[in-house]
Short mmCIF file of C-alpha atoms and ligand atoms in Angstrom, two decimals:
data_model
loop_
_atom_site.label_atom_id
_atom_site.label_comp_id
_atom_site.label_asym_id
_atom_site.label_seq_id
_atom_site.Cartn_x
_atom_site.Cartn_y
_atom_site.Cartn_z
CA UNK A 1 5.96 -31.47 14.60
CA UNK A 2 6.13 -28.13 13.74
CA UNK A 3 4.24 -25.06 15.49
CA UNK A 4 0.91 -23.91 13.09
CA UNK A 5 -0.27 -20.73 13.25
CA UNK A 6 -2.77 -20.58 11.03
CA UNK A 7 -3.78 -17.01 9.73
CA UNK A 8 -6.21 -15.56 7.81
CA UNK A 9 -5.12 -12.64 6.11
CA UNK A 10 -7.98 -10.48 4.72
CA UNK A 11 -7.61 -7.40 2.09
CA UNK A 12 -9.59 -5.74 -0.64
CA UNK A 13 -7.04 -6.10 -3.46
CA UNK A 14 -3.94 -8.11 -3.95
CA UNK A 15 -1.74 -8.76 -6.88
CA UNK A 16 -1.63 -10.46 -9.15
CA UNK A 17 -5.55 -10.87 -8.99
CA UNK A 18 -6.28 -6.75 -8.59
CA UNK A 19 -4.16 -4.25 -7.73
CA UNK A 20 -5.62 -0.64 -7.20
CA UNK A 21 -2.50 0.67 -4.75
CA UNK A 22 0.17 -0.08 -2.73
CA UNK A 23 -2.55 -1.93 -0.38
CA UNK A 24 -2.53 -4.99 -3.53
CA UNK A 25 1.33 -5.13 -3.92
CA UNK A 26 1.64 -5.47 0.18
CA UNK A 27 -1.78 -7.61 0.04
CA UNK A 28 0.64 -9.28 -2.71
CA UNK A 29 3.67 -10.59 -0.66
CA UNK A 30 3.91 -10.31 2.80
CA UNK A 31 1.11 -13.89 3.03
CA UNK A 32 4.21 -15.48 0.49
CA UNK A 33 6.75 -14.19 2.46
CA UNK A 34 5.18 -15.66 6.05
CA UNK A 35 4.80 -18.94 4.76
CA UNK A 36 8.50 -19.09 3.38
CA UNK A 37 9.34 -18.35 7.39
CA UNK A 38 8.13 -22.08 7.58
CA UNK A 39 11.11 -24.24 9.16
CA UNK A 40 11.22 -27.56 11.45
CA UNK A 41 9.95 -25.59 14.55
CA UNK A 42 6.72 -23.55 12.94
CA UNK A 43 4.92 -24.01 10.36
CA UNK A 44 3.02 -20.72 9.13
CA UNK A 45 -0.03 -21.56 7.53
CA UNK A 46 -1.38 -17.41 6.12
CA UNK A 47 -4.29 -18.06 3.20
CA UNK A 48 -5.37 -14.90 1.36
CA UNK A 49 -9.14 -13.88 1.17
CA UNK A 50 -10.42 -11.58 -1.30
CA UNK A 51 -13.55 -10.59 -2.70
CA UNK A 52 -14.16 -12.06 -6.14
CA UNK A 53 -14.72 -8.52 -7.71
CA UNK A 54 -15.75 -9.14 -11.58
CA UNK A 55 -12.52 -7.83 -12.74
CA UNK A 56 -10.71 -10.61 -11.57
CA UNK A 57 -9.22 -12.92 -14.48
CA UNK A 58 -8.00 -16.11 -12.45
CA UNK A 59 -7.43 -19.04 -13.68
CA UNK A 60 -8.16 -22.71 -12.23
CA UNK A 61 -10.58 -21.27 -9.61
CA UNK A 62 -12.54 -24.36 -7.96
CA UNK A 63 -15.43 -23.90 -6.08
CA UNK A 64 -15.56 -24.53 -2.65
CA UNK A 65 -19.60 -24.54 -2.12
CA UNK A 66 -22.40 -21.75 -1.25
CA UNK A 67 -23.39 -21.03 2.38
CA UNK A 68 -25.25 -18.29 4.03
CA UNK A 69 -25.18 -15.64 6.71
CA UNK A 70 -28.58 -14.52 7.94
CA UNK A 71 -29.32 -10.58 6.78
CA UNK A 72 -32.42 -9.19 7.83
CA UNK A 73 -35.53 -12.05 8.36
CA UNK A 74 -33.65 -13.57 5.25
CA UNK A 75 -30.44 -15.15 4.19
CA UNK A 76 -27.71 -13.61 1.27
CA UNK A 77 -25.76 -16.33 -0.20
CA UNK A 78 -22.01 -16.39 -0.20
CA UNK A 79 -20.62 -18.46 -3.04
CA UNK A 80 -16.81 -19.49 -2.27
CA UNK A 81 -13.81 -20.21 -4.15
CA UNK A 82 -10.13 -21.70 -4.13
CA UNK A 83 -6.97 -21.09 -6.25
CA UNK A 84 -3.53 -20.64 -5.44
CA UNK A 85 -0.04 -18.65 -6.42
CA UNK A 86 2.94 -20.00 -5.91
CA UNK A 87 1.57 -22.55 -2.92
CA UNK A 88 -0.64 -19.27 -1.48
CA UNK A 89 -4.03 -21.10 -1.12
CA UNK A 90 -6.23 -18.04 -1.30
CA UNK A 91 -9.78 -18.05 -1.33
CA UNK A 92 -12.51 -15.68 -3.35
CA UNK A 93 -15.46 -14.82 -1.59
CA UNK A 94 -18.70 -14.00 -4.31
CA UNK A 95 -21.93 -12.97 -3.44
CA UNK A 96 -24.53 -10.47 -4.45
CA UNK A 97 -22.88 -7.41 -2.42
CA UNK A 98 -20.06 -8.19 -4.46
CA UNK A 99 -21.36 -8.63 -8.00
CA UNK A 100 -23.40 -5.10 -7.99
CA UNK A 101 -20.24 -3.01 -7.20
CA UNK A 102 -18.00 -3.33 -10.27
CA UNK A 103 -15.32 -1.97 -9.12
CA UNK A 104 -12.98 -2.67 -6.66
CA UNK A 105 -13.83 0.48 -4.65
CA UNK A 106 -16.68 2.62 -6.17
CA UNK A 107 -17.60 5.83 -5.61
CA UNK A 108 -20.93 5.64 -4.12
CA UNK A 109 -20.26 4.76 -0.32
CA UNK A 110 -23.13 2.73 0.50
CA UNK A 111 -22.29 0.29 -2.49
CA UNK A 112 -18.70 0.16 -0.73
CA UNK A 113 -19.98 -0.35 2.62
CA UNK A 114 -22.77 -3.40 1.37
CA UNK A 115 -19.64 -5.51 0.04
CA UNK A 116 -16.40 -4.81 2.19
CA UNK A 117 -19.43 -5.43 5.08
CA UNK A 118 -21.20 -8.78 3.47
CA UNK A 119 -17.19 -10.12 2.10
CA UNK A 120 -15.92 -9.32 6.12
CA UNK A 121 -18.36 -11.40 7.74
CA UNK A 122 -18.14 -13.81 4.79
CA UNK A 123 -14.72 -14.34 5.42
CA UNK A 124 -15.29 -14.90 9.12
CA UNK A 125 -17.67 -17.64 8.14
CA UNK A 126 -15.10 -19.31 5.44
CA UNK A 127 -13.07 -20.92 7.64
CA UNK A 128 -15.92 -22.61 9.73
CA UNK A 129 -17.30 -23.59 5.88
CA UNK A 130 -14.11 -25.39 5.64
CA UNK A 131 -13.38 -26.70 8.70
CA UNK A 132 -9.93 -24.49 9.01
CA UNK A 133 -9.26 -22.64 12.17
CA UNK A 134 -7.64 -19.41 12.09
CA UNK A 135 -4.92 -18.22 15.33
CA UNK A 136 -4.82 -14.78 13.91
CA UNK A 137 -7.28 -12.90 11.63
CA UNK A 138 -5.30 -10.07 9.63
CA UNK A 139 -7.33 -7.44 8.53
CA UNK A 140 -5.58 -4.60 6.18
CA UNK A 141 -7.70 -1.02 5.99
CA UNK A 142 -11.18 -0.56 6.49
CA UNK A 143 -12.64 -2.27 3.86
CA UNK A 144 -11.88 -5.80 6.14
CA UNK A 145 -12.18 -4.32 9.22
CA UNK A 146 -15.25 -5.41 10.21
CA UNK A 147 -13.51 -9.27 10.18
CA UNK A 148 -11.72 -7.89 13.25
CA UNK A 149 -15.05 -6.56 15.19
CA UNK A 150 -17.21 -9.93 14.24
CA UNK A 151 -14.43 -12.10 15.80
CA UNK A 152 -14.41 -10.44 18.68
CA UNK A 153 -18.19 -9.93 19.20
CA UNK A 154 -18.40 -13.83 18.62
CA UNK A 155 -16.06 -14.39 21.59
CA UNK A 156 -17.63 -11.94 23.67
CA UNK A 157 -21.39 -13.46 22.77
CA UNK A 158 -20.98 -17.00 22.09
CA UNK A 159 -17.29 -17.55 24.02
CA UNK A 160 -16.04 -18.71 20.98
CA UNK A 161 -12.03 -19.98 20.92
CA UNK A 162 -9.85 -16.75 21.27
CA UNK A 163 -8.28 -15.62 17.74
CA UNK A 164 -5.92 -12.76 17.63
CA UNK A 165 -7.01 -9.94 15.68
CA UNK A 166 -4.05 -7.75 13.88
CA UNK A 167 -4.98 -5.02 11.95
CA UNK A 168 -2.07 -3.81 9.50
CA UNK A 169 -2.98 0.04 9.31
CA UNK A 170 -2.39 1.52 5.18
CA UNK A 171 -4.01 4.32 5.87
CA UNK A 172 -5.92 5.90 8.30
CA UNK A 173 -7.57 8.99 7.49
CA UNK A 174 -9.69 6.09 5.19
CA UNK A 175 -12.05 5.07 7.54
CA UNK A 176 -14.75 3.56 5.47
CA UNK A 177 -18.65 4.79 5.94
CA UNK A 178 -21.45 4.61 8.18
CA UNK A 179 -22.00 1.14 8.41
CA UNK A 180 -24.49 0.70 11.64
CA UNK A 181 -27.17 0.03 9.15
CA UNK A 182 -25.62 -2.45 7.71
CA UNK A 183 -24.30 -4.47 10.30
CA UNK A 184 -27.98 -4.27 11.77
CA UNK A 185 -28.80 -6.34 9.16
CA UNK A 186 -26.41 -8.89 9.35
CA UNK A 187 -27.57 -9.01 13.10
CA UNK A 188 -24.10 -7.27 14.26
CA UNK A 189 -24.63 -5.31 17.30
CA UNK A 190 -22.48 -1.94 18.17
CA UNK A 191 -20.85 -2.39 20.95
CA UNK A 192 -19.95 0.18 23.88
CA UNK A 193 -16.65 1.49 23.01
CA UNK A 194 -14.11 3.99 23.81
CA UNK A 195 -14.06 6.02 21.05
CA UNK A 196 -14.99 9.24 19.87
CA UNK A 197 -19.15 8.99 18.84
CA UNK A 198 -18.73 9.40 15.04
CA UNK A 199 -16.09 6.68 14.53
CA UNK A 200 -17.87 4.10 16.08
CA UNK A 201 -20.75 3.38 13.39
CA UNK A 202 -17.31 3.62 11.28
CA UNK A 203 -15.24 0.25 9.94
CA UNK A 204 -11.57 1.51 10.44
CA UNK A 205 -12.45 2.23 13.82
CA UNK A 206 -14.33 -0.61 14.61
CA UNK A 207 -11.72 -3.01 13.60
CA UNK A 208 -8.72 -0.44 15.53
CA UNK A 209 -10.69 -0.74 18.66
CA UNK A 210 -11.15 -4.73 18.25
CA UNK A 211 -7.70 -5.39 17.38
CA UNK A 212 -5.50 -7.01 19.52
CA UNK A 213 -2.19 -5.45 17.83
CA UNK A 214 -2.39 -2.28 15.54
CA UNK A 215 0.91 -2.58 13.28
CA UNK A 216 0.76 0.95 11.17
CA UNK A 217 3.66 -0.17 8.02
CA UNK A 218 6.47 2.39 9.26
CA UNK A 219 7.90 3.31 12.53
CA UNK A 220 7.46 7.17 11.79
CA UNK A 221 4.10 6.64 11.46
CA UNK A 222 3.04 4.53 13.57
CA UNK A 223 4.60 7.26 15.88
CA UNK A 224 2.52 10.04 13.95
CA UNK A 225 -0.19 8.76 13.82
CA UNK A 226 -0.65 9.33 17.78
CA UNK A 227 -0.48 13.66 16.88
CA UNK A 228 -3.07 15.68 16.37
CA UNK A 229 -1.77 16.21 13.02
CA UNK A 230 -2.02 13.28 11.48
CA UNK A 231 -3.89 11.47 13.93
CA UNK A 232 -7.34 11.67 12.15
CA UNK A 233 -9.33 12.20 14.78
CA UNK A 234 -8.37 9.71 16.61
CA UNK A 235 -5.25 10.24 18.54
CA UNK A 236 -6.64 9.77 21.34
CA UNK A 237 -7.92 6.77 21.17
CA UNK A 238 -4.58 5.84 19.27
CA UNK A 239 -2.96 6.94 22.76
CA UNK A 240 -5.27 4.74 25.08
CA UNK A 241 -4.11 2.00 23.11
CA UNK A 242 -0.39 2.69 22.57
CA UNK A 243 0.89 -0.12 23.96
CA UNK A 244 -0.85 -2.52 20.64
CA UNK A 245 0.68 -0.16 18.26
CA UNK A 246 3.90 -1.23 16.56
CA UNK A 247 4.92 -0.24 13.23
CA UNK A 248 6.77 -2.87 10.63
CA UNK A 249 7.66 -1.14 7.09
CA UNK A 250 6.58 -2.50 4.86
CA UNK A 251 9.03 -4.45 2.08
CA UNK A 252 8.89 -4.39 -1.70
CA UNK A 253 8.91 -7.42 -4.06
CA UNK A 254 12.57 -7.61 -4.87
CA UNK A 255 13.02 -10.32 -7.14
CA UNK A 256 10.29 -8.64 -9.71
CA UNK A 257 11.46 -5.58 -8.76
CA UNK A 258 15.38 -6.46 -9.57
CA UNK A 259 16.89 -3.77 -12.30
CA UNK A 260 19.09 -6.69 -13.20
CA UNK A 261 16.38 -8.82 -14.68
CA UNK A 262 13.17 -6.67 -15.07
CA UNK A 263 11.83 -7.38 -18.96
CA UNK A 264 9.95 -4.04 -19.17
CA UNK A 265 12.73 -2.12 -19.59
CA UNK A 266 15.63 -1.45 -22.40
CA UNK A 267 18.71 -2.59 -20.64
CA UNK A 268 19.67 -4.30 -17.78
CA UNK A 269 22.25 -3.36 -15.24
CA UNK A 270 23.07 -3.82 -11.88
CA UNK A 271 25.95 -2.08 -9.30
CA UNK A 272 28.49 -2.87 -11.11
CA UNK A 273 27.21 -1.84 -14.39
CA UNK A 274 25.29 1.33 -13.83
CA UNK A 275 26.36 3.46 -16.81
CA UNK A 276 23.69 0.86 -18.71
CA UNK A 277 21.37 2.98 -17.35
CA UNK A 278 21.78 5.48 -19.76
CA UNK A 279 20.58 3.64 -21.97
CA UNK A 280 17.14 3.51 -20.38
CA UNK A 281 17.10 7.16 -20.00
CA UNK A 282 17.34 7.41 -23.67
CA UNK A 283 14.72 5.11 -24.57
CA UNK A 284 12.59 7.31 -22.28
CA UNK A 285 13.35 10.83 -23.34
CA UNK A 286 12.96 8.87 -27.13
CA UNK A 287 9.40 7.29 -25.98
CA UNK A 288 8.36 10.79 -24.96
CA UNK A 289 9.43 12.68 -27.22
CA UNK A 290 12.33 14.18 -25.82
CA UNK A 291 15.69 15.37 -26.61
CA UNK A 292 18.50 12.26 -25.71
CA UNK A 293 20.81 14.55 -23.27
CA UNK A 294 22.76 12.68 -20.96
CA UNK A 295 23.53 15.68 -19.01
CA UNK A 296 19.69 17.20 -18.19
CA UNK A 297 18.13 16.46 -15.23
CA UNK A 298 15.07 14.07 -15.34
CA UNK A 299 12.85 13.87 -12.71
CA UNK A 300 10.36 10.64 -12.50
CA UNK A 301 6.55 11.33 -10.79
CA UNK A 302 4.73 7.77 -9.99
CA UNK A 303 1.73 8.28 -7.95
CA UNK A 304 -1.81 8.19 -7.65
CA UNK A 305 -2.81 11.89 -7.87
CA UNK A 306 -4.03 12.47 -4.95
CA UNK A 307 -3.58 15.79 -2.18
CA UNK A 308 -1.89 12.74 0.25
CA UNK A 309 1.22 12.72 -2.33
CA UNK A 310 1.52 16.41 -2.56
CA UNK A 311 1.33 16.23 -6.06
CA UNK A 312 0.03 19.63 -6.36
CA UNK A 313 3.61 20.76 -4.21
CA UNK A 314 5.43 18.95 -6.72
CA UNK A 315 3.66 20.57 -9.74
CA UNK A 316 3.93 24.21 -8.19
CA UNK A 317 7.88 23.82 -7.44
CA UNK A 318 8.51 22.75 -11.31
CA UNK A 319 6.25 25.47 -12.22
CA UNK A 320 8.82 27.82 -10.54
CA UNK A 321 11.39 26.31 -12.00
CA UNK A 322 11.55 27.99 -15.21
CA UNK A 323 15.30 29.30 -15.80
CA UNK A 324 16.19 25.51 -14.34
CA UNK A 325 16.93 23.07 -17.55
CA UNK A 326 14.73 19.73 -17.14
CA UNK A 327 12.60 17.08 -18.56
CA UNK A 328 9.95 15.61 -16.25
CA UNK A 329 7.52 12.35 -16.48
CA UNK A 330 4.24 12.59 -14.44
CA UNK A 331 2.69 9.05 -14.44
CA UNK A 332 -1.14 8.20 -13.14
CA UNK A 333 -4.40 8.69 -12.26
CA UNK A 334 -7.02 9.75 -9.42
CA UNK A 335 -8.15 12.98 -8.78
CA UNK A 336 -9.85 15.07 -12.21
CA UNK A 337 -8.56 18.24 -10.50
CA UNK A 338 -5.48 17.04 -10.41
CA UNK A 339 -5.30 15.33 -13.63
CA UNK A 340 -6.35 18.51 -15.32
CA UNK A 341 -3.54 20.57 -13.40
CA UNK A 342 -1.49 18.42 -14.95
CA UNK A 343 -2.27 18.35 -18.04
CA UNK A 344 -1.88 22.20 -17.95
CA UNK A 345 1.05 22.03 -16.76
CA UNK A 346 1.68 20.04 -19.76
CA UNK A 347 0.44 22.99 -21.85
CA UNK A 348 2.59 25.40 -20.08
CA UNK A 349 6.52 23.38 -20.37
CA UNK A 350 5.55 21.42 -23.50
CA UNK A 351 9.50 20.89 -23.62
CA UNK A 352 10.16 19.97 -20.20
CA UNK A 353 7.46 18.04 -18.81
CA UNK A 354 5.08 15.24 -20.04
CA UNK A 355 2.10 13.57 -18.18
CA UNK A 356 0.63 10.19 -18.70
CA UNK A 357 -2.62 9.86 -17.18
CA UNK A 358 -2.72 6.30 -16.52
CA UNK A 359 -2.05 3.12 -15.00
CA UNK A 360 0.80 1.82 -16.77
CA UNK A 361 2.88 -0.51 -14.53
CA UNK A 362 5.63 -1.32 -17.38
CA UNK A 363 5.80 2.84 -17.73
CA UNK A 364 6.24 3.00 -14.01
CA UNK A 365 9.31 0.37 -14.23
CA UNK A 366 10.61 2.35 -17.43
CA UNK A 367 10.72 5.71 -15.10
CA UNK A 368 12.66 4.06 -12.42
CA UNK A 369 15.05 2.47 -14.48
CA UNK A 370 15.37 5.96 -16.90
CA UNK A 371 14.99 9.03 -14.67
CA UNK A 372 17.69 10.27 -12.51
CA UNK A 373 15.10 11.79 -9.23
CA UNK A 374 11.75 10.75 -8.00
CA UNK A 375 9.87 12.89 -6.45
CA UNK A 376 7.51 12.14 -3.32
CA UNK A 377 6.13 15.68 -1.87
CA UNK A 378 3.66 13.43 0.30
CA UNK A 379 1.53 15.00 3.20
CA UNK A 380 1.55 12.00 4.70
CA UNK A 381 3.13 8.63 3.46
CA UNK A 382 2.16 5.63 5.78
CA UNK A 383 4.97 3.83 3.96
CA UNK A 384 5.09 4.37 0.41
CA UNK A 385 6.75 1.92 -2.17
CA UNK A 386 7.72 3.89 -4.80
CA UNK A 387 10.52 5.30 -2.99
CA UNK A 388 11.96 1.89 -2.36
CA UNK A 389 11.80 0.53 -6.09
CA UNK A 390 13.17 4.12 -7.19
CA UNK A 391 16.35 3.28 -5.12
CA UNK A 392 16.75 -0.35 -5.88
CA UNK A 393 16.73 1.06 -9.66
CA UNK A 394 19.37 3.62 -9.03
CA UNK A 395 17.18 6.94 -8.71
CA UNK A 396 16.93 9.00 -6.65
CA UNK A 397 14.37 9.99 -4.59
CA UNK A 398 13.51 13.38 -3.13
CA UNK A 399 11.20 12.82 -0.27
CA UNK A 400 9.36 14.88 2.48
CA UNK A 401 10.59 13.98 6.14
CA UNK A 402 7.48 12.05 7.02
CA UNK A 403 6.31 8.54 8.19
CA UNK A 404 7.63 5.21 5.73
CA UNK A 405 9.62 7.96 3.88
CA UNK A 406 11.67 9.20 6.80
CA UNK A 407 12.57 5.53 7.58
CA UNK A 408 13.84 4.43 4.16
CA UNK A 409 15.65 7.58 2.61
CA UNK A 410 18.61 9.05 4.72
CA UNK A 411 19.66 12.85 3.90
CA UNK A 412 22.50 13.09 1.13
CA UNK A 413 23.47 9.58 1.82
CA UNK A 414 20.62 7.56 -0.54
CA UNK A 415 18.69 10.71 -1.69
CA UNK A 416 17.41 14.89 -0.68
CA UNK A 417 14.39 15.21 2.39
CA UNK A 418 12.65 18.38 3.05
CA UNK A 419 10.29 18.75 5.60
CA UNK A 420 7.66 21.30 5.32
CA UNK A 421 4.20 20.57 2.92
CA UNK A 422 5.42 23.32 1.01
CA UNK A 423 6.33 23.60 -2.74
CA UNK A 424 9.65 25.94 -1.88
CA UNK A 425 10.91 23.62 0.58
CA UNK A 426 10.86 20.74 -2.19
CA UNK A 427 12.14 23.12 -4.93
CA UNK A 428 15.05 23.86 -2.19
CA UNK A 429 15.73 19.86 -1.90
CA UNK A 430 15.64 19.78 -5.62
CA UNK A 431 18.49 22.32 -6.17
CA UNK A 432 20.68 20.46 -3.31
CA UNK A 433 19.83 17.71 -6.02
CA UNK A 434 21.08 19.51 -8.72
CA UNK A 435 24.57 20.40 -6.88
CA UNK A 436 25.58 16.88 -6.08
CA UNK A 437 23.97 15.87 -9.51
CA UNK A 438 26.62 17.76 -11.37
CA UNK A 439 29.31 15.82 -9.48
CA UNK A 440 29.19 12.77 -11.45
CA UNK A 441 31.30 11.23 -8.89
CA UNK A 442 28.90 12.12 -6.13
CA UNK A 443 25.74 10.89 -7.58
CA UNK A 444 26.83 7.63 -8.51
CA UNK A 445 27.85 7.07 -4.99
CA UNK A 446 24.04 8.14 -4.04
CA UNK A 447 22.80 5.84 -6.92
CA UNK A 448 25.08 2.96 -5.04
CA UNK A 449 24.11 3.70 -1.38
CA UNK A 450 19.98 3.10 -2.89
CA UNK A 451 21.08 0.38 -4.35
CA UNK A 452 22.59 -1.50 -1.37
CA UNK A 453 19.48 -0.90 0.93
CA UNK A 454 17.44 -4.28 1.89
CA UNK A 455 14.18 -3.60 0.98
CA UNK A 456 13.36 -7.05 0.48
CA UNK A 457 9.85 -9.07 2.97
CA UNK A 458 12.55 -11.05 4.30
CA UNK A 459 13.00 -8.82 7.36
CA UNK A 460 9.45 -7.12 7.72
CA UNK A 461 7.92 -11.52 7.86
CA UNK A 462 10.28 -11.99 10.38
CA UNK A 463 8.75 -8.97 12.39
CA UNK A 464 5.20 -10.11 11.95
CA UNK A 465 6.07 -13.03 13.01
CA UNK A 466 7.43 -12.18 16.52
CA UNK A 467 3.79 -10.37 16.87
CA UNK A 468 2.44 -13.77 15.79
CA UNK A 469 3.44 -15.62 18.67
CA UNK A 470 3.30 -13.14 20.48
CA UNK A 471 -0.08 -12.85 20.18
CA UNK A 472 -1.08 -16.56 19.87
CA UNK A 473 0.19 -17.95 23.36
C1 GLC B 1 -1.20 2.94 1.11
C2 GLC B 1 -0.06 4.11 2.18
C3 GLC B 1 0.89 4.12 1.37
C4 GLC B 1 1.91 2.36 2.27
C5 GLC B 1 0.33 1.57 1.16
C6 GLC B 1 1.21 0.24 1.14
O1 GLC B 1 -1.35 3.07 0.28
O2 GLC B 1 -0.92 5.77 1.26
O3 GLC B 1 2.15 4.76 1.86
O4 GLC B 1 2.51 2.43 1.13
O5 GLC B 1 -0.45 1.92 1.62
O6 GLC B 1 1.17 -0.07 2.49
#
């Protein structure tokens, strides 16, 4: 009989059900990759739980029944459903606080607080309801952090079985709103913690406090969060927890992101047929209304429009490049101010810069397959997925030396790296890249180096398995 490890994996979003950002990619891939590690000795029974967001349109969803959580002097109903993707069991949780909140993440912090506290506590109780005891609760970011806190306090107050708590940390500064009142309405008390006062009412800090293991999504980010610059006010606390923190780099879905089979792109290619990439550049130029030109450097930005991503740094860099011939496509949505700045940039350089302010997975793939360089000048980047996808498609990343970008892009070998979060530093890196770009053979070598990297989930999943094993004795 293989030893079984049961893992309840909680996330606010997961591909293919609903995806807003990188968290959705990770929660869509990692649970499956973990299950695939099962062998004769060990069975990894990972199950995913998601809020049944109104936007989720899944088929083959079966009701699992209704149970309730105590709230104030009455009760609130939890409706549980079950479905699966590729053998991964998936539970969807519904209830009034989830229905009341139309979007995955609301602009109304109170609605989000209500939804995610409810979801986190309901997911914990779901395990009882289906008579399945997890060995590990694996939460992701602030939205699901209260499950870890609830698990720990249950252990303390009710002498419940030891269930290990793991938190994968995708974005430290997003800690969630003050949830003290909401937690109290569910009968969950605030414990004495060694967190700073301002933090002890917020989900992410409470979840980190309750974690047996904290897993930032890259080794560099794991070090950065211990510093004042990246520690978002929690670095003192995190330094005390140092022993429990270890970074594990995300992977990407290398089956889906494969230029040799991707049917969102015009011409498929691999390391042996790299010249076919030119067709994709041409098609993209056509689609965007740029003139065909194989030799002109073509930049892509595929990103949430967010200060975190250094979008403003990229815009300012492009603005200074009046004398340089280039084409650029900017794809993404987010901060209205940055979307406006993008439009201004397009107005300023109508022949050079095109902006598509929307979420478009197909166009994103065409950008990876058709542009020469991807710009990612992030202020901080816990992991970053776009640079890995770009490299797999032979698009050379130009990135800032932070977080996962530092762990995945090698200067002059697979991409170009700069240090300071300043547009002139980015311009410096772009100019270096353009010099190499002019030398066809040298450029091709960088593309091939990037395409040869292994960014599959397999290695990361093995690290998580090692971690689980160290936690469940
Ligand atoms: C967040 C981070 C990003 C990371 C992603 C998945 O979106 O900002 O760096 O790649 O989560 O972990």
